[in-house]
mmCIF file of C-alpha atoms in Angstrom:
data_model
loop_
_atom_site.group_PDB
_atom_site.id
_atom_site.type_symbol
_atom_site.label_atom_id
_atom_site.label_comp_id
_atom_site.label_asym_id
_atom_site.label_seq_id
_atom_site.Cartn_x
_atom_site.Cartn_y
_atom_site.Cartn_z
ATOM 1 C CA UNK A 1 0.000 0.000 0.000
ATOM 2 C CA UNK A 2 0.944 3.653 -0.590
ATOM 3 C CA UNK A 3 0.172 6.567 1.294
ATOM 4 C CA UNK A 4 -1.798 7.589 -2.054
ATOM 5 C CA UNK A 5 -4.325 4.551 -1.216
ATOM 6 C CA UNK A 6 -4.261 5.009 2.380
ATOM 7 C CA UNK A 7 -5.498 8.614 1.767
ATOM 8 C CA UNK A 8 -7.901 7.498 -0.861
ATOM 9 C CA UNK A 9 -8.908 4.881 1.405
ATOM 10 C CA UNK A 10 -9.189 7.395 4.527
ATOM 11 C CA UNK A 11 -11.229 9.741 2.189
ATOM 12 C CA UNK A 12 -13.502 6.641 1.544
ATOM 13 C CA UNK A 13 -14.569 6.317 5.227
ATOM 14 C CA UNK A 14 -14.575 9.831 6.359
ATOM 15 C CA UNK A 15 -16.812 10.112 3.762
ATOM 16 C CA UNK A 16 -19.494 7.915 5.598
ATOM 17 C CA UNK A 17 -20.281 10.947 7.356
ATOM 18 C CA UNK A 18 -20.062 14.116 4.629
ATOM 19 C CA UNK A 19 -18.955 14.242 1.358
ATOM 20 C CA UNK A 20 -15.586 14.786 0.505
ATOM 21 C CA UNK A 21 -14.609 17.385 -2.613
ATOM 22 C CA UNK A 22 -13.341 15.781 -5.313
ATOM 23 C CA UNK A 23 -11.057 18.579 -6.506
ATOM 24 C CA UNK A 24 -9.140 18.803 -3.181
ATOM 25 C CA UNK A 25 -8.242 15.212 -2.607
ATOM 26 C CA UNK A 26 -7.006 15.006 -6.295
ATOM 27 C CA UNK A 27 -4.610 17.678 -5.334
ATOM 28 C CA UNK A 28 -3.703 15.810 -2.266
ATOM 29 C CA UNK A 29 -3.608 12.323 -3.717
ATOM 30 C CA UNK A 30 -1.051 13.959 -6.558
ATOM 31 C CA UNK A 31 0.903 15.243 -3.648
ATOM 32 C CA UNK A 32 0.848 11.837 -1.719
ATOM 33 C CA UNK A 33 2.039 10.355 -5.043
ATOM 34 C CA UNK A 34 4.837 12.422 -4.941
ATOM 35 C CA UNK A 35 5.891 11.297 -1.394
ATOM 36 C CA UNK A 36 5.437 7.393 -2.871
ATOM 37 C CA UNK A 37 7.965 7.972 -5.905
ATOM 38 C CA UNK A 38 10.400 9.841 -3.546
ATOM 39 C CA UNK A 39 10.248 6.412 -1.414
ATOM 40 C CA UNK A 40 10.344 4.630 -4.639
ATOM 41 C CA UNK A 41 13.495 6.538 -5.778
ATOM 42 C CA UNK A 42 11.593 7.137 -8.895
ATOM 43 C CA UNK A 43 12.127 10.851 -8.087
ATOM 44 C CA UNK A 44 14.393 13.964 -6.648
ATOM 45 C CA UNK A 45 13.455 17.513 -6.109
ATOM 46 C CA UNK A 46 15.400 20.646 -6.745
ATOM 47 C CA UNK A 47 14.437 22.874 -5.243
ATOM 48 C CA UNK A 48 10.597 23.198 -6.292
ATOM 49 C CA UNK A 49 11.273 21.053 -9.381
ATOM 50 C CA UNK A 50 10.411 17.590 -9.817
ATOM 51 C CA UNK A 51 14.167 15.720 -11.098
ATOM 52 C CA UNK A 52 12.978 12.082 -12.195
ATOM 53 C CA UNK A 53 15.034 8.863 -11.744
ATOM 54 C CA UNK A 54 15.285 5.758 -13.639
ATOM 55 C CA UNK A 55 12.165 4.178 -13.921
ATOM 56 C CA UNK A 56 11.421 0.912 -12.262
ATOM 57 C CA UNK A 57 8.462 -0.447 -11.297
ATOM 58 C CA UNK A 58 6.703 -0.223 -7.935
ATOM 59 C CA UNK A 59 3.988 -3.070 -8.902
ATOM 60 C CA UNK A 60 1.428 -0.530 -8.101
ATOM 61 C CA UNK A 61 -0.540 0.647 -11.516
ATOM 62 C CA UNK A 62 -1.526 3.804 -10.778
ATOM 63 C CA UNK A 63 1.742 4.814 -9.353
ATOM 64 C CA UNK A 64 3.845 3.440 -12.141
ATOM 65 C CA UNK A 65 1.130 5.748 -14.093
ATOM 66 C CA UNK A 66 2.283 8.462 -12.692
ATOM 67 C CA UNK A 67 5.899 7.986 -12.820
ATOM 68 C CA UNK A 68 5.436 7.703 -16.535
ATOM 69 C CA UNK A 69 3.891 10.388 -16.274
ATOM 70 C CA UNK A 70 7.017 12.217 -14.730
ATOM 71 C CA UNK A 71 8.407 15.111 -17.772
ATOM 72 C CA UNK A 72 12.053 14.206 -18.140
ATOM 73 C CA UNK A 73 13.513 16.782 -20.296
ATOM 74 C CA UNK A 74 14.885 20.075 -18.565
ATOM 75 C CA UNK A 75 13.493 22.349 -17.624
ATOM 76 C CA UNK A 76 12.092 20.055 -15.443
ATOM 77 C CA UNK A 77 8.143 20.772 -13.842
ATOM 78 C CA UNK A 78 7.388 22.364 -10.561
ATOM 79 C CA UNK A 79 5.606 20.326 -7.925
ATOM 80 C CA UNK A 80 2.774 22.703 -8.549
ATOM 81 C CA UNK A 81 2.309 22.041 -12.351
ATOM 82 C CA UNK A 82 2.499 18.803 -11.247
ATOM 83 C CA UNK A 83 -0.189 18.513 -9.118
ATOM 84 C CA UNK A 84 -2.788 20.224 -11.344
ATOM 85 C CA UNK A 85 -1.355 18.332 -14.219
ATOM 86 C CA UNK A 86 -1.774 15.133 -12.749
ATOM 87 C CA UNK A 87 -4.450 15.635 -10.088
ATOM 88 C CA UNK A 88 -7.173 15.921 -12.863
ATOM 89 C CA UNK A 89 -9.988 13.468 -11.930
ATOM 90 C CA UNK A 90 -7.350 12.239 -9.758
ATOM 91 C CA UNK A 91 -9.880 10.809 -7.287
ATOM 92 C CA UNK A 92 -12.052 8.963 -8.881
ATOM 93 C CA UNK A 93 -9.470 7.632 -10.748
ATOM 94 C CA UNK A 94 -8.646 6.051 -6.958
ATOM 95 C CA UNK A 95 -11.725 4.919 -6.322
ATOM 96 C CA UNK A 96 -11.876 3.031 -9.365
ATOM 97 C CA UNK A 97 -8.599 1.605 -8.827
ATOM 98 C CA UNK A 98 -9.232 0.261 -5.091
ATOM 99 C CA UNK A 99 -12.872 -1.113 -6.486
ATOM 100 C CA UNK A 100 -10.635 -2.887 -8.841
ATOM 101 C CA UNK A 101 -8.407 -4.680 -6.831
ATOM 102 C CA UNK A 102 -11.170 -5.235 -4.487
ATOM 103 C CA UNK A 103 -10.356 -3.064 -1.696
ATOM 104 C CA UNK A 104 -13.902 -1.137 -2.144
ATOM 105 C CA UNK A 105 -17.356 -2.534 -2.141
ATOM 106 C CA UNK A 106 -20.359 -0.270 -4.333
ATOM 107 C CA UNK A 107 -23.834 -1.611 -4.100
ATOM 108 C CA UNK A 108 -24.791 -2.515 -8.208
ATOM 109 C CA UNK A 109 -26.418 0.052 -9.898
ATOM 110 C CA UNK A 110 -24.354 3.456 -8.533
ATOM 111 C CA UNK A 111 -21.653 5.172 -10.085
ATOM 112 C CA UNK A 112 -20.707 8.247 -7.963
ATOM 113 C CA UNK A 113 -17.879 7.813 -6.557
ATOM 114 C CA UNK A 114 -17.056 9.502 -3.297
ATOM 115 C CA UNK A 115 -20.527 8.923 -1.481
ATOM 116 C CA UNK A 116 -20.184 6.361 1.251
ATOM 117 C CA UNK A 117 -23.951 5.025 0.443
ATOM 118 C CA UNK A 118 -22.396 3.672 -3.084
ATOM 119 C CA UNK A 119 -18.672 3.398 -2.304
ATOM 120 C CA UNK A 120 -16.413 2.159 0.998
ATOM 121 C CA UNK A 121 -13.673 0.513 1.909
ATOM 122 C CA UNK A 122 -13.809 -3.300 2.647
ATOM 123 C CA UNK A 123 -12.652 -4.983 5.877
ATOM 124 C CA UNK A 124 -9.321 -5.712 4.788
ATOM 125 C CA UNK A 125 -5.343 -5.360 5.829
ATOM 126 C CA UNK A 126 -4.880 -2.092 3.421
ATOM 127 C CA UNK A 127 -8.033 -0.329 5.296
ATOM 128 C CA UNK A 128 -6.544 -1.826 9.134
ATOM 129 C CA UNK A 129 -3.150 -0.078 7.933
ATOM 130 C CA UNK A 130 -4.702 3.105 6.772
ATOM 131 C CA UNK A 131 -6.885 3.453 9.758
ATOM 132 C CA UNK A 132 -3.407 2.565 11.955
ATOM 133 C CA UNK A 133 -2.163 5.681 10.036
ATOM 134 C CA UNK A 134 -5.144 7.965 10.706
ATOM 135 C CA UNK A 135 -5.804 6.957 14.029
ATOM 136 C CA UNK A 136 -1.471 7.130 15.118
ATOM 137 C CA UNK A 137 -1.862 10.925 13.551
ATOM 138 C CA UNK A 138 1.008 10.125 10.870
ATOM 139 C CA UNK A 139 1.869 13.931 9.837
ATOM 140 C CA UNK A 140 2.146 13.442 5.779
ATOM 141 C CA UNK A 141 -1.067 11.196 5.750
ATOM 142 C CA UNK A 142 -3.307 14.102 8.352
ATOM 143 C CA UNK A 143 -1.914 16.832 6.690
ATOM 144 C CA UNK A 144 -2.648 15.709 2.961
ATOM 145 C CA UNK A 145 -6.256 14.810 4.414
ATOM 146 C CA UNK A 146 -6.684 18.422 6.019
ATOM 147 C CA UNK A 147 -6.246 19.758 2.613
ATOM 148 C CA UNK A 148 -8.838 18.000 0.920
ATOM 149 C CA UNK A 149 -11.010 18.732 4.155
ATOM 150 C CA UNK A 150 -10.608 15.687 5.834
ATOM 151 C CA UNK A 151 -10.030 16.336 9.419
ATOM 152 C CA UNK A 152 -7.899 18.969 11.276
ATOM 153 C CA UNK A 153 -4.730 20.156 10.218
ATOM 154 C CA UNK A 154 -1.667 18.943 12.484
ATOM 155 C CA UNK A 155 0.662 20.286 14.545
ATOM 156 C CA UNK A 156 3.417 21.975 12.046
ATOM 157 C CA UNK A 157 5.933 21.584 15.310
ATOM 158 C CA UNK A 158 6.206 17.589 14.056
ATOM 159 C CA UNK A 159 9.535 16.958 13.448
ATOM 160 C CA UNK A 160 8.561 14.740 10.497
ATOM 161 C CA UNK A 161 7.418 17.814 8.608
ATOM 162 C CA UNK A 162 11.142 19.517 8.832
ATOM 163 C CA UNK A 163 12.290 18.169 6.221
ATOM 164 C CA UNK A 164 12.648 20.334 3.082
ATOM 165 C CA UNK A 165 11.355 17.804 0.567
ATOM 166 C CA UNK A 166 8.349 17.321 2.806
ATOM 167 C CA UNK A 167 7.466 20.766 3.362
ATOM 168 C CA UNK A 168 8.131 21.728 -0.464
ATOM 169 C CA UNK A 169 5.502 19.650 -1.167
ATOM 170 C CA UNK A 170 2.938 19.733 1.570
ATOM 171 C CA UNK A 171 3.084 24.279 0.646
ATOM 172 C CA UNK A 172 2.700 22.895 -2.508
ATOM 173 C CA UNK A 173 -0.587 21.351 -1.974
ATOM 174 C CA UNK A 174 -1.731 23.712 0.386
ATOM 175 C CA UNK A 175 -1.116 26.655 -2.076
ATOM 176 C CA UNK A 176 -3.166 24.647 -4.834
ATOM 177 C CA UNK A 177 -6.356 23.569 -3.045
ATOM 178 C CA UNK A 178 -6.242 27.810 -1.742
ATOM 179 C CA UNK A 179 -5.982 28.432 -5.156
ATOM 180 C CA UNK A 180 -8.896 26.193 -6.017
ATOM 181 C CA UNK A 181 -10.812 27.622 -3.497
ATOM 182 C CA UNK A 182 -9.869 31.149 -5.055
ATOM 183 C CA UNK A 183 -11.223 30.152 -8.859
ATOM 184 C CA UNK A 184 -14.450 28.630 -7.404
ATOM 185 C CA UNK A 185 -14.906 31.488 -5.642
ATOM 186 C CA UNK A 186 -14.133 33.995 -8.560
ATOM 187 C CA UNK A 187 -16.939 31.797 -10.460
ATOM 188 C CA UNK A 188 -19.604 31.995 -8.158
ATOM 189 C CA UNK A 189 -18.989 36.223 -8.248
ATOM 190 C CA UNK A 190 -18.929 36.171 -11.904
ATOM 191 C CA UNK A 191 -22.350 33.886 -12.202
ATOM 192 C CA UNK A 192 -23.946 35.909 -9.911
ATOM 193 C CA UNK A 193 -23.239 39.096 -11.757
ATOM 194 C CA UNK A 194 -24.384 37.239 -14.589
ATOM 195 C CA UNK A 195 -27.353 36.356 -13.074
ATOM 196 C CA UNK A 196 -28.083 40.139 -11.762
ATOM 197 C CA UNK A 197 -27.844 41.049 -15.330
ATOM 198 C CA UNK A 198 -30.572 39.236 -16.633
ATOM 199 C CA UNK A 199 -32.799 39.895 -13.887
ATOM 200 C CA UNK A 200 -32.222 43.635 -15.589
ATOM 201 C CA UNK A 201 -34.024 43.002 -18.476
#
């Protein structure tokens, strides 16, 4: 398992009680994909620039996905083109992959994914080891969550989150699902002035 499922997975049962948005957790689960080819070795960063390795494979499909996905000619991406490159539908593509393998159960007959009445996690060894995860407070796994709204945010004092790599990325994430936030925003403004308009005529 890879913190990208475990997150998917914690997503899945949080979700028995609210909805989660499907726009943040992409952006997260891109940024826990990062943290699973950096442990993989399929990947360096620069600075804020994603440096990738020779590829081998980490017999997980959507992650090998991804590092194929990695753009290998200088100049190299940023962690934040990244994520909105590769986050796109990022989450379903998740849930799809965990039904798949069998990790996630869906009554027949519903398709969205994300609502714990037609999707959850099974009673398995990958859910007891991301619940082991979410319950021990793991810093990379809560803090990924709190940006797609999935619990609080952690302490930042966590010594796990000192190091540069990990903090490059978690700001990285962060600054996306704010910027998100921002566009959705900006949308809802511009449709209501829209709206206002008509009701002029």
């Amino acid at each position: 398992m890879t913190t990208a499922q475990d997150l998917a997975i914690v997503a899945l049962i949080v979700a028995t009680d609210k909805p989660v948005a499907q726009g943040e957790l992409s952006l997260a689960l891109a940024g826990a994909e990062l943290f699973d080819l950096i442990e993989a070795r399929a990947l360096d960063l620069d600075d804020d620039h994603i440096v990738p390795n020779a590829q081998a494979p980490t017999d997980d499909r959507l992650l090998d996905e991804a590092a194929a996905a990695l753009v290998r000619q200088e100049p190299y991406e940023s962690v934040e083109d990244w994520l909105w490159r590769r986050g796109r539908g990022l989450s379903s593509a998740y849930v799809d992959d965990l039904e798949r393998i069998g990790l996630t159960t869906r009554p027949r007959g519903r398709r969205n994914p994300l609502r714990t009445e037609q999707t959850e996690p099974a009673y398995s060894a990958a859910r007891r080891r991301a619940e082991e995860r979410w319950a021990a407070g793991e810093p990379v796994l809560t803090t990924l969550a709190a940006a797609a709204g999935i619990g609080d945010e952690p302490a930042d004092d966590t010594e796990a989150l000192t190091d540069d790599t990990v903090t490059t990325v978690l700001a990285a994430v962060g600054d996306a699902v704010m910027e998100l936030e921002a566009v959705r925003q900006r949308r809802a403004i511009e449709d209501a002035a829209f709206d206002n308009v008509w009701r002029g005529f």
